[in-house]
XYZ file of C-alpha atoms in Angstrom:
657
model
C 61.057 36.365 -12.072
C 59.569 40.134 -11.372
C 58.504 40.838 -7.232
C 55.161 41.084 -6.536
C 53.178 41.300 -3.945
C 49.417 40.051 -4.675
C 50.346 36.300 -4.889
C 47.631 34.182 -3.637
C 47.561 30.804 -4.582
C 43.966 29.207 -3.853
C 44.405 27.679 0.169
C 42.986 23.899 0.755
C 42.692 22.651 4.744
C 42.740 18.904 3.420
C 45.155 17.098 1.116
C 45.318 13.026 1.099
C 45.064 10.238 3.131
C 46.371 6.962 3.536
C 46.822 3.860 6.282
C 45.719 5.613 9.495
C 47.519 9.098 8.496
C 45.421 12.668 6.790
C 47.184 15.347 5.577
C 46.921 19.019 6.076
C 48.683 22.028 5.130
C 48.950 24.897 7.205
C 48.853 28.670 6.172
C 51.301 31.141 7.070
C 48.783 33.720 8.354
C 50.074 37.714 7.904
C 53.156 36.294 6.424
C 52.816 39.203 3.249
C 53.469 41.844 6.609
C 56.898 40.842 7.665
C 60.033 42.778 6.194
C 61.235 42.237 3.717
C 64.717 41.465 5.765
C 61.996 39.422 8.435
C 61.002 37.627 5.035
C 64.809 36.466 4.052
C 64.937 35.819 7.794
C 62.450 33.219 7.204
C 63.534 31.905 4.649
C 66.890 31.020 5.700
C 66.213 29.836 9.143
C 64.415 27.247 7.104
C 66.613 25.629 4.612
C 68.756 25.762 7.691
C 65.754 23.738 9.645
C 64.841 21.248 6.165
C 68.715 20.212 6.277
C 68.402 18.116 9.719
C 65.738 15.859 7.660
C 67.952 13.162 7.359
C 69.540 13.287 10.850
C 66.339 13.060 12.555
C 65.759 10.237 10.100
C 69.219 8.845 10.735
C 68.339 8.859 15.098
C 64.650 6.722 14.565
C 66.709 3.391 13.325
C 70.302 2.768 11.354
C 68.413 1.311 9.094
C 65.613 4.193 7.751
C 68.228 6.746 5.873
C 69.192 3.344 3.230
C 65.237 1.571 3.037
C 64.146 4.996 1.727
C 66.442 5.592 -0.126
C 66.070 1.723 -1.860
C 62.029 2.708 -2.233
C 62.356 5.974 -3.154
C 64.525 3.917 -6.104
C 61.892 1.718 -7.012
C 58.997 4.291 -6.686
C 60.253 6.585 -8.627
C 62.065 4.772 -11.569
C 59.306 4.140 -14.362
C 60.418 0.939 -15.701
C 59.390 -0.389 -12.613
C 55.128 -1.455 -13.591
C 52.934 1.232 -11.551
C 49.156 0.110 -12.077
C 49.644 -3.657 -10.221
C 48.548 -3.908 -6.077
C 51.761 -4.630 -5.334
C 53.569 -1.086 -5.823
C 50.149 0.676 -4.279
C 50.977 -0.634 -1.230
C 54.733 -0.157 -1.479
C 52.986 3.345 -2.339
C 52.069 3.089 1.185
C 55.140 1.204 2.597
C 56.692 4.787 0.757
C 54.680 7.349 2.431
C 54.352 5.613 6.009
C 58.244 6.191 6.076
C 58.127 9.296 5.116
C 56.032 10.672 7.543
C 57.379 8.970 10.465
C 61.143 9.171 9.764
C 61.532 5.623 9.117
C 60.310 2.763 9.533
C 58.390 2.342 12.723
C 55.470 3.972 14.095
C 56.064 7.975 15.138
C 53.533 7.274 18.287
C 53.035 4.018 18.862
C 56.552 3.093 17.674
C 56.323 -0.040 16.436
C 57.545 -1.418 12.679
C 55.295 -0.747 9.728
C 54.125 -4.409 8.474
C 54.675 -3.647 5.122
C 52.056 -5.731 2.256
C 54.451 -6.885 -0.485
C 55.706 -9.347 -0.189
C 59.919 -9.968 -0.617
C 59.634 -12.040 -3.791
C 58.306 -8.925 -4.999
C 60.849 -6.099 -3.228
C 63.428 -8.067 -5.095
C 62.280 -8.532 -7.825
C 61.169 -4.422 -8.729
C 64.858 -3.896 -7.342
C 65.885 -6.226 -10.449
C 64.285 -3.872 -12.113
C 65.990 -0.193 -11.392
C 69.599 1.609 -12.195
C 72.139 -0.412 -9.340
C 74.087 3.322 -9.258
C 70.703 5.300 -8.162
C 70.212 2.442 -4.698
C 72.408 3.547 -1.448
C 74.940 0.788 -2.038
C 78.031 1.089 -0.142
C 81.889 0.582 -1.430
C 81.954 -3.323 -2.623
C 78.346 -4.020 -1.620
C 76.092 -5.580 -4.497
C 72.387 -5.470 -4.797
C 72.206 -9.167 -3.303
C 74.489 -8.334 -0.394
C 71.964 -4.784 0.135
C 68.518 -7.199 0.055
C 70.100 -9.422 2.718
C 71.182 -6.833 4.661
C 68.248 -4.780 5.002
C 65.164 -7.011 3.535
C 65.133 -9.259 7.702
C 64.552 -5.339 8.768
C 61.553 -5.034 6.658
C 60.194 -7.704 7.302
C 61.313 -10.148 9.626
C 58.742 -8.928 12.596
C 62.046 -9.686 15.515
C 63.958 -8.208 14.105
C 64.592 -4.642 15.911
C 60.479 -4.548 16.158
C 60.327 -1.273 18.489
C 62.043 1.934 18.324
C 61.583 3.314 21.563
C 60.635 0.573 23.821
C 59.347 1.413 27.954
C 58.617 -1.958 29.180
C 59.321 -2.138 32.373
C 62.186 -5.292 34.004
C 63.559 -5.028 29.953
C 66.873 -3.950 29.211
C 65.095 -0.781 27.203
C 68.864 0.134 25.550
C 69.290 -3.420 24.188
C 65.246 -4.240 23.145
C 65.551 -0.637 21.279
C 65.716 -0.064 17.496
C 66.646 4.067 18.231
C 70.228 4.276 16.571
C 71.070 6.490 20.222
C 73.426 3.504 21.218
C 75.858 1.030 19.712
C 76.656 -1.699 21.326
C 75.778 -1.158 25.034
C 73.242 -2.074 27.717
C 70.574 0.432 29.647
C 72.750 -1.032 32.790
C 76.252 0.310 31.083
C 74.557 3.323 30.230
C 73.545 4.374 33.039
C 76.280 3.894 35.072
C 78.660 5.193 32.240
C 76.143 8.783 33.015
C 76.586 8.379 36.691
C 80.599 8.355 36.294
C 80.317 10.916 34.401
C 77.889 13.264 37.069
C 80.144 12.404 40.025
C 82.992 13.100 38.725
C 81.736 17.018 37.339
C 80.777 17.196 40.867
C 78.930 19.475 42.243
C 78.302 22.471 38.466
C 75.351 25.233 39.361
C 75.274 25.644 35.250
C 74.800 21.241 34.934
C 75.494 20.171 31.145
C 72.809 18.008 29.405
C 75.062 14.435 29.696
C 74.224 12.857 26.525
C 71.864 14.780 24.758
C 74.002 14.957 21.411
C 76.043 11.867 21.284
C 75.929 8.102 20.206
C 77.344 5.745 22.871
C 79.079 3.266 21.746
C 81.169 0.178 22.439
C 84.686 -0.921 20.663
C 85.872 -3.840 22.424
C 84.982 -2.813 26.299
C 86.175 0.740 25.575
C 82.473 2.435 25.698
C 82.274 6.597 24.534
C 80.481 9.023 23.308
C 80.660 9.747 19.616
C 79.681 13.839 19.353
C 76.726 14.844 16.845
C 78.794 18.445 15.757
C 80.348 19.569 12.326
C 83.752 17.936 13.421
C 81.514 13.890 13.934
C 79.184 12.198 13.454
C 76.760 13.759 11.131
C 78.884 16.639 10.031
C 77.977 16.787 6.310
C 73.970 17.958 7.607
C 75.432 19.637 10.296
C 77.407 21.200 8.160
C 74.907 22.620 5.390
C 72.431 23.733 8.563
C 75.658 25.978 9.886
C 75.585 27.550 6.368
C 72.003 28.325 6.312
C 72.555 29.754 9.883
C 74.983 31.968 9.038
C 73.037 33.914 5.742
C 70.796 34.447 8.518
C 72.759 35.918 11.468
C 73.671 38.490 9.047
C 69.890 39.477 8.315
C 69.171 38.524 12.422
C 66.133 41.612 13.250
C 68.040 42.743 16.175
C 72.119 42.314 18.530
C 70.744 39.556 20.595
C 69.178 37.324 17.664
C 72.631 37.683 16.509
C 74.325 36.408 18.882
C 72.079 33.762 19.724
C 72.615 32.604 16.427
C 76.298 33.029 16.386
C 76.219 30.704 19.811
C 74.426 27.854 18.048
C 76.788 28.124 14.971
C 79.389 27.700 17.862
C 77.856 24.747 19.794
C 77.092 23.289 16.126
C 80.817 23.756 14.949
C 82.119 22.349 18.533
C 79.506 19.878 20.156
C 80.577 21.165 23.166
C 77.147 21.468 25.902
C 78.139 24.288 27.664
C 78.166 26.419 24.781
C 73.949 24.604 24.431
C 74.171 26.364 27.565
C 75.006 29.592 27.179
C 72.204 29.236 23.649
C 69.965 28.293 25.739
C 69.899 31.587 28.068
C 70.068 33.952 25.565
C 67.789 32.074 23.574
C 65.062 32.092 26.233
C 65.551 35.956 27.021
C 65.540 37.116 23.616
C 61.829 38.344 22.981
C 62.077 41.603 20.748
C 62.307 40.532 17.436
C 58.783 39.173 15.585
C 60.710 36.340 14.225
C 62.179 32.565 16.441
C 63.817 28.969 15.650
C 64.144 25.940 17.160
C 66.928 24.421 15.504
C 68.553 21.245 17.031
C 69.017 18.414 20.013
C 66.021 18.958 21.703
C 63.333 16.999 22.572
C 64.214 13.070 24.637
C 60.775 11.824 24.460
C 62.504 9.189 21.286
C 65.335 7.105 23.843
C 63.987 5.184 26.221
C 65.399 6.870 29.273
C 64.943 10.110 28.129
C 68.941 11.808 28.036
C 69.196 11.924 23.895
C 67.629 14.463 21.695
C 66.499 14.004 18.225
C 66.856 16.521 15.725
C 64.146 19.011 15.678
C 63.804 22.394 13.821
C 60.784 24.480 13.278
C 60.882 28.347 12.031
C 57.688 30.469 13.772
C 56.920 34.531 14.108
C 54.108 35.806 16.340
C 50.545 36.064 16.350
C 50.301 39.714 17.383
C 46.907 39.339 17.685
C 46.672 36.170 19.995
C 50.113 36.823 21.078
C 48.243 38.927 23.834
C 46.168 35.744 25.924
C 49.951 34.556 26.450
C 51.393 37.665 27.727
C 48.771 37.858 29.968
C 49.112 34.351 31.102
C 52.713 34.690 31.973
C 52.482 38.439 33.402
C 50.961 36.792 36.433
C 52.759 33.335 36.781
C 54.422 34.414 40.186
C 50.274 34.340 41.024
C 49.350 30.811 39.526
C 53.125 30.018 41.225
C 51.849 31.046 44.753
C 48.772 29.212 44.511
C 49.070 26.138 43.572
C 48.225 23.120 45.272
C 51.573 21.314 45.835
C 53.265 21.949 49.052
C 55.529 25.270 49.235
C 58.673 23.267 49.440
C 57.938 22.152 45.750
C 56.997 26.064 44.605
C 59.133 28.787 42.506
C 59.731 31.314 45.379
C 60.866 34.054 42.569
C 58.989 32.808 39.352
C 61.593 33.953 36.003
C 61.699 34.834 32.614
C 58.582 33.086 32.187
C 56.817 34.269 27.966
C 54.609 32.863 26.003
C 53.471 34.339 23.143
C 51.632 32.936 19.899
C 53.426 32.003 16.961
C 52.598 31.098 13.572
C 54.529 27.669 12.207
C 56.646 28.978 8.669
C 58.476 26.184 8.245
C 59.218 22.640 10.090
C 61.245 20.241 10.528
C 63.093 16.863 11.510
C 60.786 15.490 14.226
C 58.430 18.201 14.289
C 57.678 16.862 11.051
C 54.970 16.252 9.139
C 53.814 15.363 12.477
C 54.048 18.345 14.856
C 53.365 19.955 18.447
C 50.374 22.361 19.046
C 52.558 24.123 21.446
C 56.581 24.172 23.232
C 58.178 24.966 25.886
C 61.528 25.645 26.773
C 64.276 25.094 26.941
C 64.513 21.296 28.810
C 67.197 21.777 31.278
C 66.259 22.925 35.030
C 68.571 24.696 36.647
C 67.924 27.521 33.530
C 64.403 27.295 34.064
C 64.486 27.971 37.649
C 67.419 31.131 36.765
C 66.516 32.343 33.178
C 63.017 31.747 33.027
C 60.885 30.072 30.038
C 59.567 30.408 26.399
C 56.275 28.978 25.395
C 54.558 29.072 22.178
C 51.185 28.093 21.234
C 50.735 27.103 17.214
C 47.932 28.675 15.997
C 48.208 28.184 12.473
C 48.202 24.404 12.966
C 46.277 24.769 16.280
C 43.636 26.247 12.930
C 44.691 23.795 10.339
C 43.445 20.786 12.607
C 39.760 22.575 14.537
C 38.240 23.556 10.051
C 39.629 19.950 9.210
C 37.860 18.294 11.761
C 34.495 20.469 11.323
C 31.561 17.600 11.440
C 33.688 15.047 11.294
C 30.858 12.606 12.890
C 33.859 12.216 16.405
C 31.550 14.214 18.645
C 28.009 13.308 18.220
C 29.576 9.351 18.625
C 31.653 9.434 21.745
C 30.138 12.471 23.875
C 27.627 11.109 26.412
C 24.513 14.142 25.289
C 23.687 16.419 23.416
C 23.848 19.237 26.692
C 27.065 18.139 27.276
C 28.239 18.370 23.104
C 26.739 21.899 23.400
C 28.876 22.707 26.292
C 31.957 21.295 23.245
C 30.629 23.613 20.882
C 30.637 26.286 22.643
C 33.798 26.637 24.805
C 35.974 23.414 22.812
C 38.344 25.693 20.610
C 38.911 28.627 23.060
C 39.682 26.185 26.639
C 41.692 24.093 24.411
C 44.182 26.318 23.695
C 44.273 28.387 26.860
C 44.561 25.134 27.955
C 47.337 23.924 25.576
C 48.781 27.925 26.715
C 48.643 26.629 31.213
C 50.198 23.331 29.969
C 53.389 24.949 28.146
C 53.330 28.628 29.705
C 53.098 27.342 33.111
C 52.681 24.032 33.542
C 56.408 23.260 32.874
C 58.045 26.286 33.752
C 56.200 25.367 37.388
C 57.579 23.695 40.808
C 61.286 23.575 41.476
C 63.615 20.720 42.114
C 64.369 19.279 45.700
C 68.267 20.782 46.049
C 70.379 17.833 45.027
C 67.994 15.856 43.388
C 69.207 14.692 39.807
C 67.426 16.004 37.040
C 67.545 12.301 35.560
C 65.884 10.526 38.665
C 62.935 9.365 37.120
C 64.462 7.404 33.972
C 62.003 6.599 31.920
C 59.039 7.910 33.678
C 60.529 11.440 33.197
C 58.823 12.533 29.919
C 55.444 10.619 31.693
C 55.718 12.997 34.505
C 56.812 15.649 33.183
C 53.865 15.665 31.237
C 51.626 14.861 33.424
C 52.759 17.792 35.690
C 52.192 19.640 33.586
C 48.648 18.490 32.191
C 47.272 19.024 35.815
C 48.711 22.213 36.315
C 46.235 23.607 33.308
C 43.514 21.228 34.392
C 43.716 23.082 37.873
C 43.702 26.183 36.370
C 41.110 26.896 33.735
C 38.850 26.256 36.598
C 40.198 28.762 37.992
C 38.841 32.600 38.663
C 41.113 34.507 38.890
C 40.554 32.876 34.191
C 37.207 34.752 34.297
C 39.215 38.578 36.459
C 41.726 38.186 33.666
C 38.952 38.032 30.853
C 41.013 34.696 29.156
C 37.239 33.128 29.512
C 33.441 34.162 29.427
C 31.671 32.332 32.738
C 32.941 29.439 34.880
C 30.863 27.141 32.687
C 33.410 26.371 30.121
C 36.020 25.117 31.616
C 33.971 21.608 32.014
C 34.133 21.155 28.155
C 37.903 20.898 28.619
C 36.887 18.759 31.755
C 34.387 16.375 29.834
C 36.946 15.610 26.538
C 40.217 15.269 28.308
C 38.601 12.773 30.745
C 37.217 11.527 27.454
C 39.615 11.756 25.672
C 42.253 9.207 28.896
C 39.546 7.020 29.664
C 38.324 5.545 26.197
C 39.157 8.207 23.203
C 42.360 8.008 23.385
C 42.530 4.243 22.298
C 42.548 4.404 18.533
C 45.864 5.078 18.346
C 46.722 1.969 19.511
C 46.566 -1.698 17.989
C 44.453 -4.022 19.767
C 46.385 -6.332 22.406
C 49.114 -3.914 22.633
C 49.734 -1.190 25.894
C 49.847 2.444 26.112
C 53.630 3.760 25.790
C 54.209 7.127 24.423
C 54.689 9.152 26.836
C 52.012 11.647 26.321
C 49.661 8.827 25.573
C 50.169 7.801 28.992
C 50.283 11.024 30.701
C 46.258 11.200 30.182
C 45.996 8.261 30.338
C 47.598 7.884 34.492
C 45.615 11.715 35.084
C 42.217 9.590 33.169
C 42.538 6.386 35.585
C 43.301 7.683 38.627
C 40.591 9.636 38.708
C 37.880 7.565 37.341
C 39.261 4.874 40.890
C 38.942 7.966 43.756
C 35.293 7.154 43.501
C 31.889 8.434 41.736
C 33.143 11.854 40.445
C 33.685 9.601 36.695
C 31.238 6.851 35.755
C 31.054 4.675 33.065
C 27.825 3.934 31.233
C 26.711 1.940 28.745
C 23.588 3.281 26.290
C 22.402 0.671 24.299
C 25.797 -1.349 23.727
C 27.953 1.661 23.674
C 30.608 3.210 26.773
C 30.182 6.352 28.055
C 32.143 8.666 29.967
C 30.435 11.083 32.477
C 30.663 12.820 35.556
C 28.986 13.949 37.946
C 30.718 16.831 40.577
C 33.296 19.239 38.306
C 34.096 21.081 40.930
C 35.054 17.700 42.953
C 37.255 16.256 39.371
C 39.007 20.225 39.973
C 39.804 18.798 43.718
C 41.218 15.423 42.957
C 43.478 17.164 39.931
C 45.151 18.987 42.807
C 46.132 16.532 45.174
C 46.704 14.150 41.881
C 48.797 17.040 40.878
C 50.760 17.399 44.831
C 52.471 14.110 44.241
C 52.955 14.477 40.990
C 55.376 17.313 41.489
C 56.445 15.671 45.139
C 57.384 12.956 43.109
C 59.544 15.012 40.388
C 61.175 17.719 43.486
C 62.538 13.764 45.557
C 62.960 12.333 42.137
C 61.436 9.469 43.613
C 61.554 7.127 41.623
C 59.776 3.875 42.797
C 56.819 6.634 42.971
C 57.145 7.240 39.908
C 57.151 2.824 38.105
C 54.446 2.742 40.139
C 52.168 5.444 39.328
C 53.001 4.991 35.593
C 53.038 0.923 35.811
C 49.104 0.919 37.863
C 46.988 3.842 35.524
C 49.174 4.765 32.419
C 49.568 1.025 31.120
C 46.844 -1.065 30.853
C 44.534 -1.029 27.674
C 40.795 -2.702 29.096
C 40.604 -4.908 25.786
C 36.432 -4.903 25.164
C 36.446 -1.343 25.604
C 38.825 -1.232 22.678
C 37.743 -3.181 20.195
C 34.557 -0.805 21.795
C 36.130 2.419 20.833
C 37.690 0.848 17.872
C 34.850 -0.449 15.975
C 33.193 2.736 16.504
C 35.748 4.176 15.075
C 36.247 2.777 12.236
C 32.392 3.657 11.517
C 33.602 7.087 11.310
C 35.235 6.217 8.679
C 38.602 9.222 9.699
C 41.914 9.259 10.259
C 43.325 8.400 13.722
C 46.749 10.975 12.907
C 47.341 14.040 11.075
C 49.940 15.853 9.664
C 51.283 18.078 7.674
C 52.538 19.917 4.344
C 54.911 22.287 4.145
C 54.551 25.767 2.182
C 57.052 26.271 -0.104
C 59.497 28.753 -0.338
C 60.838 30.630 -3.116
C 63.610 33.340 -3.622
C 61.854 36.591 -6.361
C 64.779 37.982 -7.413
C 64.907 41.630 -8.716
C 66.333 42.664 -11.960
C 69.964 42.554 -9.769
C 69.392 39.193 -8.578
C 68.941 40.790 -5.367
C 66.179 38.781 -3.376
C 63.257 41.433 -2.940
C 59.982 39.383 -1.794
C 59.963 34.856 -0.696
C 57.016 33.443 -2.224
C 54.442 31.185 -0.718
C 53.029 28.672 -2.909
C 50.589 25.894 -1.220
C 50.068 23.237 -4.344
C 53.222 20.869 -3.710
C 52.091 17.746 -3.751
C 52.674 15.425 -0.032
C 54.918 12.772 -2.269
C 56.511 15.344 -4.669
C 57.748 17.185 -1.643
C 59.558 14.694 0.230
C 61.330 12.655 -2.460
C 61.983 17.277 -3.248
C 63.045 16.396 -0.283
C 65.616 13.852 -0.239
C 67.016 14.935 -3.858
C 67.486 18.233 -2.244
C 68.712 17.965 1.477
C 70.177 13.951 1.364
C 73.331 14.931 3.062
C 73.152 11.731 4.417
C 73.443 8.673 2.476
């Protein structure tokens, strides 16, 4: 293939829809302007990102990989009739598994209900070549079915990936594959002993972040995820592509970061991970950046184990001017925060923020991804070395274009005046709130000396997200943002306040099945803030019009005052490690659902014929070779279908089945 600079395929944002999901595409704006070295770096890092896919599947449930492989075998076998209702139901079920990295809903964590019967699945499995099935040594097809069918079809077998119900053993009742044979109490005691044995450590590790805790007989131990341990085959493939990325790094510091990540993957040593995080948070010169590893702990009911994720990115130079302006004023925001001065940082260090274009998504960031990221998560690294925040512009752009003219605002926003406010300001203010949340919110405040970062246990994620959201909500209304030129006037913030409260009180309920409670940490955070503010008086009202419920904010300035009060309390809880206060706050305001309002919202949303969840198809990257066989360009292709991409990934990057 000859080198070419003018390849530009036709681009469509919306791809397909099934169940409660819609697949979108994101465009790599400005990719053609990268240098050849930068393009090669993006390509190698992207390969490293895609090789972690099977790890995430296995972490989200011990049967996920075998179920996926079994169904993919049926789905691609031409001896199986493809034009029956049962096959169409199997196709949707498999597509949902691909989307959620397993058999549990990516957001609600409940197990999917297949739309086909056990008899049907057994009959089509009998049609396929058994050598293509994920049979273990000496296992028969019948034994495979006996093991996997109860997991698929019985609603009482491993029903929930992450259980957060107060008063239950969260480890034993969660199907996530981070623990084997241990109870919640045994887990908490195990890591408490580790911390006590380590004593005071100025640079503590993130205990349990990269291991499965197992009990064999009476012995409890960790199986570390490394090139010599659990997930070794996948991690070795990741390392291979990181080695190639290292050779085309943009600068020496970037090269050192990749070397440290490789060392960490080889050893599984969490002190090496700390070294990597410290170097990573201090690198700002390169245009290319990435996240690759066991990072976020939302998939663990105890908030300790890191789900594998990957993202490759490059800076959006023009849009980054906005986030840099915010980060340059980080000390001002910290000093003027409405929290107790004891909980403020006297010196804010190393806060940086960039607007980026995502180039490749993987693991827990794919197909559903965040629109903003703030890392590293270790509190002591944030305090001493700072944090790095990103807002993902091309993902946000895809969301906005897909939502244009869908009728949502007309159905749920109370009046024309408020809709006009949202139309005028919401894109700007929503992005700005994300910037404040990621860049400053997560990086603000400090723990009191001696406070264990894990002291809030199962409530820690919700409290942390509420803290960051409240920080953004409080400051988006500050006149400082007008002075900095980040908002045009003193009215803009109201669009963000309205949509946030409406979402927290009402519209996020579209993501919950009837009879269920709120469980996902980000949803709990929004519900907590909205319901707490609603119950403080007449600042927020729920009005009825022609049988429909609407939110009205009567005093936006007073609402900002409520955000300040709640932020002060949330920061106190975080800083002091007040578990009981966190539990009471979350359980009182963030969990329960009004069944009548819920049903109304579901019916109104259903009439709009919209999908409540969206995810993305990655671009396909193909190296272009010159006459000497050397890479002279990286070609992008946006035409790959969702099913083709998922089957290709299972074939090319399937390392653990």
